[in-house]
mmCIF file of C-alpha atoms and ligand atoms in Angstrom:
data_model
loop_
_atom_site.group_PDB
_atom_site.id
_atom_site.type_symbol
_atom_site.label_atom_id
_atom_site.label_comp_id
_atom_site.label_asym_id
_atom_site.label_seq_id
_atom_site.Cartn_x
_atom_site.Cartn_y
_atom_site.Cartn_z
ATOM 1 C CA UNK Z 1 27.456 27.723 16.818
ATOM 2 C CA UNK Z 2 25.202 25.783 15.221
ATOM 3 C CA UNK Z 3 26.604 26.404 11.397
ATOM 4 C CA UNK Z 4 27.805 23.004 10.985
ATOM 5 C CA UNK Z 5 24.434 20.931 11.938
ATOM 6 C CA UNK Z 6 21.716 20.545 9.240
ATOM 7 C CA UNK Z 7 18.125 22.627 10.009
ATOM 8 C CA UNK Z 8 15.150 21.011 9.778
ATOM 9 C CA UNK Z 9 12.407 23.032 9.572
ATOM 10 C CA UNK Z 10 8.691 20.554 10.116
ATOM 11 C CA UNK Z 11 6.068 22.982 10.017
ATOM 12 C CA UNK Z 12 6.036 24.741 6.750
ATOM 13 C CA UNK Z 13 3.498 25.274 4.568
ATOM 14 C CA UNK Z 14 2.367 25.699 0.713
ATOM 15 C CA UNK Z 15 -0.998 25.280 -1.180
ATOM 16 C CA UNK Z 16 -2.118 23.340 -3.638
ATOM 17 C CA UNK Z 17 -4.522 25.329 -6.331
ATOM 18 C CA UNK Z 18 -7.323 22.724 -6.595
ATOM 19 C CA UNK Z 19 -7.798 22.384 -2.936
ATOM 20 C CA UNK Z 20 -7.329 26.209 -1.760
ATOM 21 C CA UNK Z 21 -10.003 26.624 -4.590
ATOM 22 C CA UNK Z 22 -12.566 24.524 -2.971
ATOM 23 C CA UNK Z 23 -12.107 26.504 0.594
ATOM 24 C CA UNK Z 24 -14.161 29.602 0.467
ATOM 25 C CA UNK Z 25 -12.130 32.648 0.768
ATOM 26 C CA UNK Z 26 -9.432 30.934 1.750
ATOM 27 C CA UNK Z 27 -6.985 33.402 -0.722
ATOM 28 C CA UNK Z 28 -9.225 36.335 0.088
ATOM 29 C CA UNK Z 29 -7.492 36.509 3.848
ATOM 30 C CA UNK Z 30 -3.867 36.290 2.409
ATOM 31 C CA UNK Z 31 -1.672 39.464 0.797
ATOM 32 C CA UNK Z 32 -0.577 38.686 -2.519
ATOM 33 C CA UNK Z 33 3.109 38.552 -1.754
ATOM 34 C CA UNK Z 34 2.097 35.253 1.007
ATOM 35 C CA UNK Z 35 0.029 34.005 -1.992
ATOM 36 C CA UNK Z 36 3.470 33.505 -4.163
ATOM 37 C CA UNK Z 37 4.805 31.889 -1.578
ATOM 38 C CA UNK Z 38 1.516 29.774 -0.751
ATOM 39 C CA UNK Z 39 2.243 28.726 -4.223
ATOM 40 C CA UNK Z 40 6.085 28.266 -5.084
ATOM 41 C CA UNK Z 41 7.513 25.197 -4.485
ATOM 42 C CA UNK Z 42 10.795 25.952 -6.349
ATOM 43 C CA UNK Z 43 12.956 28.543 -6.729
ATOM 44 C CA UNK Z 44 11.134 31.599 -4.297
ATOM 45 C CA UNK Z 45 11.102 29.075 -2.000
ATOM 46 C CA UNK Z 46 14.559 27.760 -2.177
ATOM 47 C CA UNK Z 47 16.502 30.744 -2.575
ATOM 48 C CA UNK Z 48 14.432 31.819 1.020
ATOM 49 C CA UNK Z 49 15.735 28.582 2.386
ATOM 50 C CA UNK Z 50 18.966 29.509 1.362
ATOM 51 C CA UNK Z 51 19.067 32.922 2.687
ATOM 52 C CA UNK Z 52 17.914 31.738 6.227
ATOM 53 C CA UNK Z 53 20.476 28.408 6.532
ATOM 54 C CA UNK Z 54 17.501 25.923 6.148
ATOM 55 C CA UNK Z 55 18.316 22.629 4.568
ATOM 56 C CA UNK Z 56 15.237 20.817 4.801
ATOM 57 C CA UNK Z 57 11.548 21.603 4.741
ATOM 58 C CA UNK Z 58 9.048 19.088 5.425
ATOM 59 C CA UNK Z 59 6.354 20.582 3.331
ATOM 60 C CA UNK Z 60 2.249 20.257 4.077
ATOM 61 C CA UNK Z 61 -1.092 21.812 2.971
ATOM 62 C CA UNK Z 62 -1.394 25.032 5.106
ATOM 63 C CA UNK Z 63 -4.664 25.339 6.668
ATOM 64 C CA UNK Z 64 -7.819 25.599 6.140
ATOM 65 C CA UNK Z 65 -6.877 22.333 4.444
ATOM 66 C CA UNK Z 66 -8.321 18.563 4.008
ATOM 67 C CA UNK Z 67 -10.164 18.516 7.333
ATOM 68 C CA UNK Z 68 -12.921 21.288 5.748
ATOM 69 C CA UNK Z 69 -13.921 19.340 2.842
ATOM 70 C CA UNK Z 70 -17.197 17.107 2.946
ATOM 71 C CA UNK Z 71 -16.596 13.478 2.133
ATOM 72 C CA UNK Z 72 -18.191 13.232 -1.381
ATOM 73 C CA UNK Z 73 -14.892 14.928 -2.762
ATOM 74 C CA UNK Z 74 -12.188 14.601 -0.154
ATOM 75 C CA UNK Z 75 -10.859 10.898 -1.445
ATOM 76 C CA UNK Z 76 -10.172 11.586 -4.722
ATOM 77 C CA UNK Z 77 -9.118 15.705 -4.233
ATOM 78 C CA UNK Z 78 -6.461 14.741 -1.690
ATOM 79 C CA UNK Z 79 -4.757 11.772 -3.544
ATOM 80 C CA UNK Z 80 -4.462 14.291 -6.247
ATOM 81 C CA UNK Z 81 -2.917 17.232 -3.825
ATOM 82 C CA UNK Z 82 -0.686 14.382 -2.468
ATOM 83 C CA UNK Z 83 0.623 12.998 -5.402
ATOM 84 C CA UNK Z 84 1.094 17.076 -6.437
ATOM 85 C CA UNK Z 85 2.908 17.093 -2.972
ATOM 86 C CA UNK Z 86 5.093 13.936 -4.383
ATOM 87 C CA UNK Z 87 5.963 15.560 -7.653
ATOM 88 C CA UNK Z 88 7.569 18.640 -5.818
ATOM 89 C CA UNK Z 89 9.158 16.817 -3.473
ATOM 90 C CA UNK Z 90 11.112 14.483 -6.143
ATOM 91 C CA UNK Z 91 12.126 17.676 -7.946
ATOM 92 C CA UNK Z 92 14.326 18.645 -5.256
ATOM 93 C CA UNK Z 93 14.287 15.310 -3.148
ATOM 94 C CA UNK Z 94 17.651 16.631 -0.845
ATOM 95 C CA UNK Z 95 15.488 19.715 0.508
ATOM 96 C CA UNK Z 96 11.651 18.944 0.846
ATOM 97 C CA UNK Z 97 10.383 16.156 2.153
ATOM 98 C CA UNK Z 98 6.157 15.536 2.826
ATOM 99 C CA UNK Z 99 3.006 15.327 5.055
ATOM 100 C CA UNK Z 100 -0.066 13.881 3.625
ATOM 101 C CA UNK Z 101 -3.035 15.654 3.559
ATOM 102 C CA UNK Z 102 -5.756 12.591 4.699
ATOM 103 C CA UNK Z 103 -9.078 13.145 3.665
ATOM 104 C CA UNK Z 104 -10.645 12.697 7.337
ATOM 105 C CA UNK Z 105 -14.531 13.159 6.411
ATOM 106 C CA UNK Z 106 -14.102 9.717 5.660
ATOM 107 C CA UNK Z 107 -11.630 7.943 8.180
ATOM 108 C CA UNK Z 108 -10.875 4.487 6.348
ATOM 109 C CA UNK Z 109 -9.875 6.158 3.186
ATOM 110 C CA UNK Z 110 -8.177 8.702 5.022
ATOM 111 C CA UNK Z 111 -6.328 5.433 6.939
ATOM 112 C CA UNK Z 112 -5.653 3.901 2.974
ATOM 113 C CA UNK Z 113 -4.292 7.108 1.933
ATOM 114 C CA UNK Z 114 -1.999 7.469 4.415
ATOM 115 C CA UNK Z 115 -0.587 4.010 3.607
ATOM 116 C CA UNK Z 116 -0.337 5.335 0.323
ATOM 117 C CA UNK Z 117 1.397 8.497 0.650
ATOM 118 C CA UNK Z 118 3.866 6.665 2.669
ATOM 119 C CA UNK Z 119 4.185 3.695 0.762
ATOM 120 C CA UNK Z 120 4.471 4.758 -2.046
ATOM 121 C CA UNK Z 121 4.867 8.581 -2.092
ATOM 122 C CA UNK Z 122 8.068 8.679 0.521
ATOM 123 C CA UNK Z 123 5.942 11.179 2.680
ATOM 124 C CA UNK Z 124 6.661 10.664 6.113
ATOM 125 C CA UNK Z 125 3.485 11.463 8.179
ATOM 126 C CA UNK Z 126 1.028 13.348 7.497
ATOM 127 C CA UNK Z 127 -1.141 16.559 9.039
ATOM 128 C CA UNK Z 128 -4.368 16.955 10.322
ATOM 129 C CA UNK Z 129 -5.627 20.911 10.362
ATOM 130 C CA UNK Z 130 -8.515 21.885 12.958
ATOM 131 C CA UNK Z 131 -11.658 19.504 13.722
ATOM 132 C CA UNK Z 132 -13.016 17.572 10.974
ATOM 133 C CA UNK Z 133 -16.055 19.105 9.936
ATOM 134 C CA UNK Z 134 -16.783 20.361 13.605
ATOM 135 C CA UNK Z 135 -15.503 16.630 15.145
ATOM 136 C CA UNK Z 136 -12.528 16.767 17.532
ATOM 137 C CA UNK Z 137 -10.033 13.569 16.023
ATOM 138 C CA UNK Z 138 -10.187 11.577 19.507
ATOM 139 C CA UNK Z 139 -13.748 9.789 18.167
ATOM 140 C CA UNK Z 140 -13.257 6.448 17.898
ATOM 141 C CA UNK Z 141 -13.998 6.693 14.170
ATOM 142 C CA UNK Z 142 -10.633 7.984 13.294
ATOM 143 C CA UNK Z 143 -8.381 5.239 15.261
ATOM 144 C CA UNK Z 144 -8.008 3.700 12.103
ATOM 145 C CA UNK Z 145 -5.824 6.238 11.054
ATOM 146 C CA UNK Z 146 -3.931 6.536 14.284
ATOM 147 C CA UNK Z 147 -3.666 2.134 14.192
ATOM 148 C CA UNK Z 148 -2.519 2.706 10.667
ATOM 149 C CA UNK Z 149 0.231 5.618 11.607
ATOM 150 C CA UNK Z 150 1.362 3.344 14.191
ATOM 151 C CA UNK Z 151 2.024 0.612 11.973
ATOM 152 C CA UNK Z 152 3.871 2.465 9.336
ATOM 153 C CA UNK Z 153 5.615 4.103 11.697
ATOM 154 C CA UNK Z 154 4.938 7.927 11.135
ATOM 155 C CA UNK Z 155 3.750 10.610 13.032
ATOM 156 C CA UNK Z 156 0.470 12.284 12.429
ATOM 157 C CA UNK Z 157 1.352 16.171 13.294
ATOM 158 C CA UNK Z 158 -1.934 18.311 14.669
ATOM 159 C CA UNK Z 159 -2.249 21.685 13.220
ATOM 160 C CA UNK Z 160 -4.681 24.623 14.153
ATOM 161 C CA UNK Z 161 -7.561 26.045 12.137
ATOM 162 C CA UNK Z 162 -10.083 28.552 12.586
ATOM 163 C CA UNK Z 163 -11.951 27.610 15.225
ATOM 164 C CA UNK Z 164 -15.382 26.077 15.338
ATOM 165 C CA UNK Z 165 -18.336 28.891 14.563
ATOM 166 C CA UNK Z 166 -20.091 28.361 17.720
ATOM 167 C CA UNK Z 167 -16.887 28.846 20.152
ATOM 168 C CA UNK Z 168 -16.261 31.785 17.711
ATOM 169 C CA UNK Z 169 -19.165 33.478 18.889
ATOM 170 C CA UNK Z 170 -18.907 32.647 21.969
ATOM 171 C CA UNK Z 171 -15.240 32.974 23.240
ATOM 172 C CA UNK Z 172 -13.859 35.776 20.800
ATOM 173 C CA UNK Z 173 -17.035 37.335 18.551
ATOM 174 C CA UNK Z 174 -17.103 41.040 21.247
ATOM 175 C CA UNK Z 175 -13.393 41.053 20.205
ATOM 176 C CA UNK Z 176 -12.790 39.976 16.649
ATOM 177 C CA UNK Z 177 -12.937 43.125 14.570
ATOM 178 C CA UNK Z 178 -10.547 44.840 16.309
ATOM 179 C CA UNK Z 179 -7.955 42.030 17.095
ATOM 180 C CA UNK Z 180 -8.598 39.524 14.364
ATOM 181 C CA UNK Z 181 -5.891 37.406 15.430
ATOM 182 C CA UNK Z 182 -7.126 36.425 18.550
ATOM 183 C CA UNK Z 183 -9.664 34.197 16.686
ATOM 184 C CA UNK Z 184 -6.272 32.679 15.130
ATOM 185 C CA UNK Z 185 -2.840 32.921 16.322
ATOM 186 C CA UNK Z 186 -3.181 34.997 19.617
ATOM 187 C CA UNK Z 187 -5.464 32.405 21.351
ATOM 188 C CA UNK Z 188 -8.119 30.749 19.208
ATOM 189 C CA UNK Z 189 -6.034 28.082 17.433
ATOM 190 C CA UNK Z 190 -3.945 27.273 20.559
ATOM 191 C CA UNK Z 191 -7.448 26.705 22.442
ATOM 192 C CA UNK Z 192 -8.679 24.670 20.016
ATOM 193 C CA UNK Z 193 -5.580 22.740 19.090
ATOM 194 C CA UNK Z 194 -4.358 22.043 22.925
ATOM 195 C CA UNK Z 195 -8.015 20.884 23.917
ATOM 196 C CA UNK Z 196 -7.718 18.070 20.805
ATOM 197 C CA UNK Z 197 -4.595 17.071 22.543
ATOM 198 C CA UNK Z 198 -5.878 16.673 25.730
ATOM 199 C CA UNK Z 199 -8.807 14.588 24.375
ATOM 200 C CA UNK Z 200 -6.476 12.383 22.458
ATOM 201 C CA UNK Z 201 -4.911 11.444 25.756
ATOM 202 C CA UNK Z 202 -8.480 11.262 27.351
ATOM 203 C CA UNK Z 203 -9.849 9.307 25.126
ATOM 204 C CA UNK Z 204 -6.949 6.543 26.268
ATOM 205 C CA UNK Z 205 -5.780 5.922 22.469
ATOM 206 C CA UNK Z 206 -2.269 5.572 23.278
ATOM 207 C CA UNK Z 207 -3.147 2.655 25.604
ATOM 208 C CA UNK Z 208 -4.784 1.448 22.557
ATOM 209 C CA UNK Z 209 -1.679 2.110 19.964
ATOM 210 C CA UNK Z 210 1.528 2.758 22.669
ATOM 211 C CA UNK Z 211 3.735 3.601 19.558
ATOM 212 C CA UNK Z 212 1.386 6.729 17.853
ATOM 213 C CA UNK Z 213 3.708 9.124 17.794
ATOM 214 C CA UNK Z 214 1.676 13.002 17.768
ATOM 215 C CA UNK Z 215 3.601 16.406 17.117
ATOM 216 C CA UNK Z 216 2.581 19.815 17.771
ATOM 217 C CA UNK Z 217 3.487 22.706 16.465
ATOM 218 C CA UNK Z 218 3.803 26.318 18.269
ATOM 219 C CA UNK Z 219 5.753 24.774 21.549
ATOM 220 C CA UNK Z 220 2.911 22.335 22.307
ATOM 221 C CA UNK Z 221 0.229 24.806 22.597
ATOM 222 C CA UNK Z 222 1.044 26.094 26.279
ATOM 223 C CA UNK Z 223 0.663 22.330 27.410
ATOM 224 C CA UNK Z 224 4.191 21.823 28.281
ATOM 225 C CA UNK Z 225 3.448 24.768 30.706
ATOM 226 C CA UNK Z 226 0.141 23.301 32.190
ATOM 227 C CA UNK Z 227 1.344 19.991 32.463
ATOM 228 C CA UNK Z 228 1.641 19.783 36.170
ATOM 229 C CA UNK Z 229 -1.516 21.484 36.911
ATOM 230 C CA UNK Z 230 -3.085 18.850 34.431
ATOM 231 C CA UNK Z 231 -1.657 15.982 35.627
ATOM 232 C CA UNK Z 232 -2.339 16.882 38.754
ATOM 233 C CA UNK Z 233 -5.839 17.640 38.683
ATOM 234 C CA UNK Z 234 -6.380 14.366 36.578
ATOM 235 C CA UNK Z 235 -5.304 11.924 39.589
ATOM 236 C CA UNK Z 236 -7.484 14.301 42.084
ATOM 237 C CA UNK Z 237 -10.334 11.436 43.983
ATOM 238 C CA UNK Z 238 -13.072 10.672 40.879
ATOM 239 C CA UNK Z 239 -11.158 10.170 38.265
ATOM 240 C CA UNK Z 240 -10.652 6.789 36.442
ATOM 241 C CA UNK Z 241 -6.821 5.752 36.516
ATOM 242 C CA UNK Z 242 -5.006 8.287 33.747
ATOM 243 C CA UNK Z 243 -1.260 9.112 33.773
ATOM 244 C CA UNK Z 244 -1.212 12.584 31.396
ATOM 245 C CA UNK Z 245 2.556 13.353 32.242
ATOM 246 C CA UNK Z 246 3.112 9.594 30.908
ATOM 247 C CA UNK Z 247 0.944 10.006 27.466
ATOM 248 C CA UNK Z 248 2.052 13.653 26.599
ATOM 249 C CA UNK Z 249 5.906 13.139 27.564
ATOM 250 C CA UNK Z 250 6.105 9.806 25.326
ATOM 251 C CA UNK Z 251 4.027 10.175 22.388
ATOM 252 C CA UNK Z 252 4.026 13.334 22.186
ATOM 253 C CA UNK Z 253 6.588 15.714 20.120
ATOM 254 C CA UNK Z 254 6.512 19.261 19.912
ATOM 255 C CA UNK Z 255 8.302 22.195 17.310
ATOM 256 C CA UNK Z 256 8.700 25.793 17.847
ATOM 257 C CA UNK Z 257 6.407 27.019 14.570
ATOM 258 C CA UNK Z 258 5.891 30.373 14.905
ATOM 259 C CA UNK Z 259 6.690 30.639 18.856
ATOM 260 C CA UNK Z 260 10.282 31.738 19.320
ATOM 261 C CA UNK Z 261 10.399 32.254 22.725
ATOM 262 C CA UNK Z 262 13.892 31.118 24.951
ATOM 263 C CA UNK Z 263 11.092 30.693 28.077
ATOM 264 C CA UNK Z 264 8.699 28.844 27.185
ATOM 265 C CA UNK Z 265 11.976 26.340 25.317
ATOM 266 C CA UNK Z 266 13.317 26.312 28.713
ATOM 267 C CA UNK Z 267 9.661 25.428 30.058
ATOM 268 C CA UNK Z 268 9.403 22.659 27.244
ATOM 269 C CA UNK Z 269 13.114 21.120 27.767
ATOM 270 C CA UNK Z 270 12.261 20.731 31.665
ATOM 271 C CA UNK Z 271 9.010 18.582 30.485
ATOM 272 C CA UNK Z 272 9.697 17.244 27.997
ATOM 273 C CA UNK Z 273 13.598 16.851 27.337
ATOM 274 C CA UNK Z 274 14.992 17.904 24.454
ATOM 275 C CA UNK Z 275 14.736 14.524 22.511
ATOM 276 C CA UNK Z 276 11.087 15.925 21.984
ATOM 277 C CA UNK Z 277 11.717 19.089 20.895
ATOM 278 C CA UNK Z 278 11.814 19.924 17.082
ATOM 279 C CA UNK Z 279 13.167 23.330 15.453
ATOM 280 C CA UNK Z 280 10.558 24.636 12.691
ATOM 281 C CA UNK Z 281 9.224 28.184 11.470
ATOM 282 C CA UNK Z 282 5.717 28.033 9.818
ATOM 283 C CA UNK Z 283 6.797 29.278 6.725
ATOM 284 C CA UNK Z 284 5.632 31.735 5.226
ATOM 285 C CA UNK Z 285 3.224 32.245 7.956
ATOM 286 C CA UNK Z 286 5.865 33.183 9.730
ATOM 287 C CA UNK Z 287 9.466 34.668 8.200
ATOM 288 C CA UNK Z 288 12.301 32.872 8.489
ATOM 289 C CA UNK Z 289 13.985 35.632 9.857
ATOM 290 C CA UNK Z 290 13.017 36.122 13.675
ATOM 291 C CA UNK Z 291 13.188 32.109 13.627
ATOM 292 C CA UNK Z 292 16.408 32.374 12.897
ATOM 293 C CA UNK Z 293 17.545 34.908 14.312
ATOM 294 C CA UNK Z 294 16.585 33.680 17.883
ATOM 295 C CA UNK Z 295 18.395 30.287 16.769
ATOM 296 C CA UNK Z 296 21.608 32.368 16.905
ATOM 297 C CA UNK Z 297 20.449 33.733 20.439
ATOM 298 C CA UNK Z 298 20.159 29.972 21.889
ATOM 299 C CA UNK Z 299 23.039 29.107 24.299
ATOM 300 C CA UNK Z 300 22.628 25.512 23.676
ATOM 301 C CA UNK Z 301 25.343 22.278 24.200
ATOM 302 C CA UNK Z 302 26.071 20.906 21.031
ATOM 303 C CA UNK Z 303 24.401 17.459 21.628
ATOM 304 C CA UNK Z 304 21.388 19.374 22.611
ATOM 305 C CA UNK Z 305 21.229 21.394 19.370
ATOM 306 C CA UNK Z 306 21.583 18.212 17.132
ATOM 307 C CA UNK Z 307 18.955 16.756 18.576
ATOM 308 C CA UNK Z 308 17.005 20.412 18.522
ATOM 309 C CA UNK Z 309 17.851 21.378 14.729
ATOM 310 C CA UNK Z 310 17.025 17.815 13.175
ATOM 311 C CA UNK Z 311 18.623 15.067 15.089
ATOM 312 C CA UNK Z 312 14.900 14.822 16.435
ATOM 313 C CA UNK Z 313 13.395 15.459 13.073
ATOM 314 C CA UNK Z 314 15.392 12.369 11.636
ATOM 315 C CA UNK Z 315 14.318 9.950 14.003
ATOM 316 C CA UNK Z 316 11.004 10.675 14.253
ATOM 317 C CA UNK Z 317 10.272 11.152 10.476
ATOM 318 C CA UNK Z 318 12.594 8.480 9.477
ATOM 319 C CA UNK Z 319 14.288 11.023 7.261
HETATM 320 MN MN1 LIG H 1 1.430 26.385 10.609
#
């Protein structure tokens, strides 16, 4: 059914030696054979592409990425991942394009090199992994980047990382040995990564910069689902004026990363709609196969699927 329309795939990942290098243990969590693919941006990578019917990936620094480095050494490290980033992408320009990795530790570079990367690097948007050095990205101190997004015209896409040490401890340390993913994928990222959305919209800076466009990966992290109850309980009596529903079904964009679930799409396109709703995998995270495999499940209309497989994609990312 959907053999004809180009995929998009927004959430895929690779790493970049110098910066993996400076994130202890980073590669000591990882198998060797998600290591080659961490680290091919050519053929491994495009024959996989191939296999699964992807045309396009938008490629960005998998996480633990920019957000853990301390400011002395994020500036100039991430212009050189970038520019790394730019060189791969112009070596096969028709099937990558690319997310900036913004050194955050230090927000008005962070806002320059975004200009940069999209300026003059072709990438369009960039990704922010996990909190910043233990800071959730709705401070004040990092609207420069969101003013500067707005401007340019890109989205900045929000991406989990392990969560902060103390909530570690506290939410998931009784259960961690046995069921190490529930400090990641099971619960712990969404947690994290659905409470920075929230505060974005708390903090009101899409009153501040109406045309900051966000994405999230992994079907909105369960927020499509709590929407109501959010909205709801946000206009209860003792609350200042705040329209969630508004703020999350506008700027907000979501992609199915490593969540391939019919339900919970069903859940989003009721939301939502499905002009917000972006196909992607989280490559090599996740294998192309069960993403696409479920693709062929989808009992989509045709107009819908455009917009699902990278109708969306192209709009949003100017691609
Ligand atoms: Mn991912």
């Amino acid at each position: 059914m959907f053999k004809k329309i180009p995929v998009i795939a927004l959430e895929e990942h690779y790493w970049d030696h110098e910066l993996a290098a400076q994130l202890q243990g980073a590669e000591g969590t990882r198998s060797a054979d998600m290591l080659q693919r961490l680290y091919d941006l050519g053929d491994l990578r495009l024959r996989e592409m191939d296999e699964a019917g992807i045309d396009i990936q938008v490629l960005s620094h998998g996480a633990p990425s920019a957000q853990k480095l301390d400011a002395s050494i994020a500036v100039d490290l991430t212009r050189r991942v970038n520019d790394r980033l730019a060189e791969a992408v112009a070596r096969h320009p028709t099937r990558f394009a690319g997310f900036a990795a913004l050194p955050t530790a230090n927000p008005e570079a962070a806002a320059r090199e975004l200009e940069r990367c999209v300026k003059d690097l072709g990438f369009v948007g960039a990704m922010i992994c996990g909190l910043t050095n233990g800071m959730f990205h709705d401070d004040e101190r990092f609207w420069c980047i969101y003013e500067r997004a707005e401007a340019l015209g890109v989205p900045i896409y929000f991406h989990p990382s392990f969560p902060d040490a103390d909530v570690s401890r506290v939410y998931y340390d009784k259960y961690a040995k046995d069921f190490p993913q529930v400090v990641r994928a099971a619960w712990g990222y969404t947690v994290e990564t659905a409470t920075q959305a929230v505060r974005l919209i708390l903090s009101r800076v899409f009153e501040k910069h109406p045309g900051l466009n966000v994405i999230l990966g992994h079907m909105g992290e369960t927020l499509p689902y709590q929407l109501w109850r959010i909205d709801q309980a946000l206009k209860r009596p003792g609350h200042d004026e705040m329209n969630f529903r508004e703020h999350f079904t506008r700027n907000f964009y979501i992609t199915t990363s490593g969540h391939f679930s019919t339900t919970a799409l069903v859940c989003a396109m009721m939301e939502m709609s499905m002009d917000h709703i972006m196909f992607s995998v989280d490559y090599p995270f996740v294998a192309h196969k069960p993403a696409m495999d479920w693709l062929n499940t989808l009992q989509l209309s045709q107009t819908d699927m455009r917009k699902f497989l990278s109708g969306n994609a192209r709009r949003v990312l100017n691609l």
